[in-house]
Amino acid sequence: MSSEPAVPDKASLRASDADRERVAEVLREAAGDGRLSMEELDERLEAVYAAKTYAELEPITRDLPNPGVPNMPAPAVPPAGDPARFGGVPTSHTAIAILGGFSRKGDWVVPKQFTAVAIMGGGEIDLREARFAESTVTIIAVALMGGIEITVPEDATVQVNGIGLMGGFDHRSSGTGAPGGPTIIINGAAIMGGVDVRRRPPRKSKRDGELDAGRDYRLEARRERIEARREYRHERLEARRDHIRDRHESRYPDETD
């Protein structure tokens, strides 16, 4: 699981030339008001132009009425939600199939907006194992005499706004998901074609499949053992019944006539 990137200390961010000029202007105004002598102004201006970070600029005007500390840029805020599921560099922004096909599935990063076009072809977009660059993403799906299948996670909030023109655009998966899930907006058009949107559970990993196969094998083997024991008991009962009948017939032969 990837960790959330560390947010740098604001004071350690690098200052720009414009930041230094704003502080220098505050010093000049302070000198004009008589708050600083010319010697102090020269000394502080020299410190301003030598400053490289906001931490070095801030003390220069700390004792003045208008400190003139430049507004420090706010650090980038990562998308809300599970950092293992949201954020990252998008894998691709478009997918086009003309008399062919495309597929986006497995571990890939969905951008804020993804465009898919299928012209006399087909495409598959599977979002169950994907990361999302942002908590809300938009997919534009256009199918012209073709088809696009979009599979969304069960916990996603889905808004389907696409239209069908002599085709079908599936809206049945629209609805609210679980807290912490992504919001997926699907727009576009199906022209003599179709766009399918389906909610499905997460794909099983290879290990899960192997575990399921092992469990099924054990259950089948147990069923076979139970059935074998049942048949064995049945055969013993049949043999015992035949033995009792034979003994009875040998003792009372006339009763069989």
mmCIF file of N, CA and C in Angstrom, residues 126-192:
data_model
loop_
_atom_site.group_PDB
_atom_site.id
_atom_site.type_symbol
_atom_site.label_atom_id
_atom_site.label_comp_id
_atom_site.label_asym_id
_atom_site.label_seq_id
_atom_site.Cartn_x
_atom_site.Cartn_y
_atom_site.Cartn_z
ATOM 1 N N ASP A 126 -12.817 -1.431 -17.439
ATOM 2 C CA ASP A 126 -13.065 -2.080 -16.152
ATOM 3 C C ASP A 126 -12.395 -1.251 -15.066
ATOM 4 N N LEU A 127 -13.202 -0.719 -14.139
ATOM 5 C CA LEU A 127 -12.698 0.193 -13.111
ATOM 6 C C LEU A 127 -12.573 -0.466 -11.741
ATOM 7 N N ARG A 128 -12.794 -1.770 -11.650
ATOM 8 C CA ARG A 128 -12.823 -2.419 -10.335
ATOM 9 C C ARG A 128 -11.463 -2.443 -9.650
ATOM 10 N N GLU A 129 -10.385 -2.570 -10.400
ATOM 11 C CA GLU A 129 -9.049 -2.628 -9.799
ATOM 12 C C GLU A 129 -8.257 -1.354 -10.062
ATOM 13 N N ALA A 130 -8.912 -0.343 -10.611
ATOM 14 C CA ALA A 130 -8.211 0.880 -11.006
ATOM 15 C C ALA A 130 -8.014 1.822 -9.826
ATOM 16 N N ARG A 131 -7.004 2.695 -9.949
ATOM 17 C CA ARG A 131 -6.859 3.858 -9.074
ATOM 18 C C ARG A 131 -7.521 5.034 -9.782
ATOM 19 N N PHE A 132 -7.918 6.043 -9.009
ATOM 20 C CA PHE A 132 -8.581 7.204 -9.573
ATOM 21 C C PHE A 132 -7.744 8.441 -9.262
ATOM 22 N N ALA A 133 -7.400 9.196 -10.315
ATOM 23 C CA ALA A 133 -6.586 10.398 -10.119
ATOM 24 C C ALA A 133 -7.290 11.373 -9.177
ATOM 25 N N GLU A 134 -8.618 11.418 -9.239
ATOM 26 C CA GLU A 134 -9.419 12.245 -8.344
ATOM 27 C C GLU A 134 -10.620 11.431 -7.881
ATOM 28 N N SER A 135 -11.249 11.895 -6.825
ATOM 29 C CA SER A 135 -12.374 11.137 -6.272
ATOM 30 C C SER A 135 -13.584 11.157 -7.198
ATOM 31 N N THR A 136 -13.666 12.166 -8.084
ATOM 32 C CA THR A 136 -14.747 12.229 -9.074
ATOM 33 C C THR A 136 -14.136 12.217 -10.471
ATOM 34 N N VAL A 137 -14.543 11.267 -11.288
ATOM 35 C CA VAL A 137 -14.034 11.179 -12.660
ATOM 36 C C VAL A 137 -15.213 11.128 -13.627
ATOM 37 N N THR A 138 -14.947 11.562 -14.849
ATOM 38 C CA THR A 138 -15.964 11.570 -15.897
ATOM 39 C C THR A 138 -15.492 10.729 -17.068
ATOM 40 N N ILE A 139 -16.364 9.850 -17.539
ATOM 41 C CA ILE A 139 -16.068 9.029 -18.713
ATOM 42 C C ILE A 139 -17.027 9.429 -19.818
ATOM 43 N N ILE A 140 -16.478 9.807 -20.965
ATOM 44 C CA ILE A 140 -17.288 10.131 -22.143
ATOM 45 C C ILE A 140 -17.193 8.942 -23.087
ATOM 46 N N ALA A 141 -18.309 8.266 -23.287
ATOM 47 C CA ALA A 141 -18.334 7.053 -24.107
ATOM 48 C C ALA A 141 -19.195 7.297 -25.341
ATOM 49 N N VAL A 142 -18.605 7.092 -26.516
ATOM 50 C CA VAL A 142 -19.325 7.262 -27.780
ATOM 51 C C VAL A 142 -19.189 5.974 -28.578
ATOM 52 N N ALA A 143 -20.335 5.350 -28.873
ATOM 53 C CA ALA A 143 -20.343 4.108 -29.647
ATOM 54 C C ALA A 143 -21.128 4.336 -30.924
ATOM 55 N N LEU A 144 -20.456 4.230 -32.077
ATOM 56 C CA LEU A 144 -21.095 4.396 -33.382
ATOM 57 C C LEU A 144 -21.061 3.053 -34.100
ATOM 58 N N MET A 145 -22.201 2.399 -34.162
ATOM 59 C CA MET A 145 -22.292 1.059 -34.755
ATOM 60 C C MET A 145 -21.271 0.132 -34.084
ATOM 61 N N GLY A 146 -21.096 0.341 -32.798
ATOM 62 C CA GLY A 146 -20.169 -0.471 -32.027
ATOM 63 C C GLY A 146 -20.661 -0.595 -30.604
ATOM 64 N N GLY A 147 -19.820 -1.073 -29.712
ATOM 65 C CA GLY A 147 -20.237 -1.255 -28.332
ATOM 66 C C GLY A 147 -19.118 -0.990 -27.351
ATOM 67 N N ILE A 148 -19.485 -0.448 -26.197
ATOM 68 C CA ILE A 148 -18.539 -0.203 -25.109
ATOM 69 C C ILE A 148 -19.136 -0.765 -23.832
ATOM 70 N N GLU A 149 -18.373 -1.570 -23.121
ATOM 71 C CA GLU A 149 -18.825 -2.121 -21.839
ATOM 72 C C GLU A 149 -18.024 -1.481 -20.717
ATOM 73 N N ILE A 150 -18.718 -0.857 -19.769
ATOM 74 C CA ILE A 150 -18.074 -0.185 -18.640
ATOM 75 C C ILE A 150 -18.463 -0.910 -17.364
ATOM 76 N N THR A 151 -17.462 -1.398 -16.639
ATOM 77 C CA THR A 151 -17.702 -2.096 -15.375
ATOM 78 C C THR A 151 -17.235 -1.208 -14.228
ATOM 79 N N VAL A 152 -18.155 -0.907 -13.309
ATOM 80 C CA VAL A 152 -17.845 -0.004 -12.205
ATOM 81 C C VAL A 152 -17.816 -0.782 -10.892
ATOM 82 N N PRO A 153 -17.059 -0.295 -9.891
ATOM 83 C CA PRO A 153 -17.036 -0.960 -8.576
ATOM 84 C C PRO A 153 -18.393 -0.883 -7.892
ATOM 85 N N GLU A 154 -18.652 -1.838 -7.027
ATOM 86 C CA GLU A 154 -19.930 -1.882 -6.328
ATOM 87 C C GLU A 154 -20.122 -0.682 -5.396
ATOM 88 N N ASP A 155 -19.010 -0.113 -4.867
ATOM 89 C CA ASP A 155 -19.146 0.979 -3.901
ATOM 90 C C ASP A 155 -19.144 2.357 -4.550
ATOM 91 N N ALA A 156 -19.149 2.426 -5.885
ATOM 92 C CA ALA A 156 -19.075 3.708 -6.582
ATOM 93 C C ALA A 156 -20.445 4.372 -6.658
ATOM 94 N N THR A 157 -20.441 5.707 -6.586
ATOM 95 C CA THR A 157 -21.631 6.491 -6.902
ATOM 96 C C THR A 157 -21.591 6.769 -8.402
ATOM 97 N N VAL A 158 -22.619 6.330 -9.117
ATOM 98 C CA VAL A 158 -22.598 6.369 -10.581
ATOM 99 C C VAL A 158 -23.722 7.255 -11.096
ATOM 100 N N GLN A 159 -23.364 8.168 -12.005
ATOM 101 C CA GLN A 159 -24.345 9.020 -12.683
ATOM 102 C C GLN A 159 -24.210 8.788 -14.183
ATOM 103 N N VAL A 160 -25.209 8.164 -14.775
ATOM 104 C CA VAL A 160 -25.189 7.893 -16.211
ATOM 105 C C VAL A 160 -26.097 8.896 -16.905
ATOM 106 N N ASN A 161 -25.515 9.681 -17.814
ATOM 107 C CA ASN A 161 -26.267 10.724 -18.510
ATOM 108 C C ASN A 161 -26.285 10.523 -20.013
ATOM 109 N N GLY A 162 -25.732 9.417 -20.502
ATOM 110 C CA GLY A 162 -25.635 9.200 -21.938
ATOM 111 C C GLY A 162 -26.990 8.962 -22.582
ATOM 112 N N ILE A 163 -27.041 9.134 -23.901
ATOM 113 C CA ILE A 163 -28.281 8.950 -24.647
ATOM 114 C C ILE A 163 -28.073 7.918 -25.753
ATOM 115 N N GLY A 164 -29.160 7.276 -26.152
ATOM 116 C CA GLY A 164 -29.116 6.316 -27.236
ATOM 117 C C GLY A 164 -29.895 6.820 -28.431
ATOM 118 N N LEU A 165 -29.270 6.801 -29.613
ATOM 119 C CA LEU A 165 -29.910 7.203 -30.862
ATOM 120 C C LEU A 165 -29.910 5.993 -31.783
ATOM 121 N N MET A 166 -31.066 5.364 -31.894
ATOM 122 C CA MET A 166 -31.156 4.092 -32.610
ATOM 123 C C MET A 166 -30.177 3.093 -32.004
ATOM 124 N N GLY A 167 -29.944 3.242 -30.702
ATOM 125 C CA GLY A 167 -29.050 2.364 -29.963
ATOM 126 C C GLY A 167 -29.448 2.378 -28.501
ATOM 127 N N GLY A 168 -28.621 1.807 -27.661
ATOM 128 C CA GLY A 168 -28.949 1.735 -26.243
ATOM 129 C C GLY A 168 -27.825 2.237 -25.356
ATOM 130 N N PHE A 169 -28.176 3.062 -24.365
ATOM 131 C CA PHE A 169 -27.225 3.548 -23.360
ATOM 132 C C PHE A 169 -27.790 3.139 -22.001
ATOM 133 N N ASP A 170 -27.135 2.188 -21.348
ATOM 134 C CA ASP A 170 -27.655 1.565 -20.128
ATOM 135 C C ASP A 170 -27.534 2.501 -18.929
ATOM 136 N N HIS A 171 -28.684 2.784 -18.283
ATOM 137 C CA HIS A 171 -28.717 3.650 -17.102
ATOM 138 C C HIS A 171 -28.975 2.874 -15.816
ATOM 139 N N ARG A 172 -29.106 1.565 -15.877
ATOM 140 C CA ARG A 172 -29.556 0.801 -14.714
ATOM 141 C C ARG A 172 -28.581 0.815 -13.546
ATOM 142 N N SER A 173 -27.313 1.091 -13.793
ATOM 143 C CA SER A 173 -26.328 1.074 -12.698
ATOM 144 C C SER A 173 -26.183 2.411 -12.005
ATOM 145 N N SER A 174 -26.973 3.410 -12.424
ATOM 146 C CA SER A 174 -26.921 4.707 -11.745
ATOM 147 C C SER A 174 -27.377 4.548 -10.298
ATOM 148 N N GLY A 175 -26.740 5.272 -9.403
ATOM 149 C CA GLY A 175 -27.147 5.204 -8.003
ATOM 150 C C GLY A 175 -26.013 5.575 -7.076
ATOM 151 N N THR A 176 -26.357 5.696 -5.803
ATOM 152 C CA THR A 176 -25.399 6.079 -4.770
ATOM 153 C C THR A 176 -24.604 4.864 -4.311
ATOM 154 N N GLY A 177 -23.328 5.064 -4.093
ATOM 155 C CA GLY A 177 -22.475 3.986 -3.621
ATOM 156 C C GLY A 177 -22.229 4.076 -2.126
ATOM 157 N N ALA A 178 -21.141 3.466 -1.683
ATOM 158 C CA ALA A 178 -20.790 3.446 -0.262
ATOM 159 C C ALA A 178 -19.868 4.620 0.066
ATOM 160 N N PRO A 179 -19.846 5.056 1.350
ATOM 161 C CA PRO A 179 -18.926 6.130 1.746
ATOM 162 C C PRO A 179 -17.473 5.756 1.420
ATOM 163 N N GLY A 180 -16.738 6.720 0.885
ATOM 164 C CA GLY A 180 -15.339 6.471 0.541
ATOM 165 C C GLY A 180 -15.139 5.960 -0.861
ATOM 166 N N GLY A 181 -16.222 5.617 -1.554
ATOM 167 C CA GLY A 181 -16.099 5.140 -2.931
ATOM 168 C C GLY A 181 -15.974 6.283 -3.916
ATOM 169 N N PRO A 182 -15.531 6.017 -5.133
ATOM 170 C CA PRO A 182 -15.404 7.076 -6.135
ATOM 171 C C PRO A 182 -16.761 7.484 -6.700
ATOM 172 N N THR A 183 -16.793 8.665 -7.292
ATOM 173 C CA THR A 183 -17.967 9.112 -8.040
ATOM 174 C C THR A 183 -17.612 9.058 -9.519
ATOM 175 N N ILE A 184 -18.417 8.326 -10.287
ATOM 176 C CA ILE A 184 -18.135 8.112 -11.703
ATOM 177 C C ILE A 184 -19.302 8.672 -12.510
ATOM 178 N N ILE A 185 -19.022 9.670 -13.333
ATOM 179 C CA ILE A 185 -20.027 10.290 -14.194
ATOM 180 C C ILE A 185 -19.797 9.787 -15.616
ATOM 181 N N ILE A 186 -20.830 9.239 -16.226
ATOM 182 C CA ILE A 186 -20.702 8.653 -17.562
ATOM 183 C C ILE A 186 -21.614 9.418 -18.517
ATOM 184 N N ASN A 187 -20.996 10.107 -19.472
ATOM 185 C CA ASN A 187 -21.723 10.846 -20.499
ATOM 186 C C ASN A 187 -21.433 10.229 -21.863
ATOM 187 N N GLY A 188 -22.149 10.714 -22.882
ATOM 188 C CA GLY A 188 -21.861 10.243 -24.216
ATOM 189 C C GLY A 188 -23.104 9.847 -24.975
ATOM 190 N N ALA A 189 -22.905 9.038 -26.037
ATOM 191 C CA ALA A 189 -24.022 8.643 -26.887
ATOM 192 C C ALA A 189 -23.736 7.292 -27.525
ATOM 193 N N ALA A 190 -24.830 6.556 -27.748
ATOM 194 C CA ALA A 190 -24.757 5.284 -28.467
ATOM 195 C C ALA A 190 -25.587 5.442 -29.732
ATOM 196 N N ILE A 191 -24.927 5.486 -30.890
ATOM 197 C CA ILE A 191 -25.597 5.719 -32.173
ATOM 198 C C ILE A 191 -25.562 4.418 -32.963
ATOM 199 N N MET A 192 -26.705 3.789 -33.088
ATOM 200 C CA MET A 192 -26.779 2.473 -33.733
ATOM 201 C C MET A 192 -25.776 1.519 -33.085
#
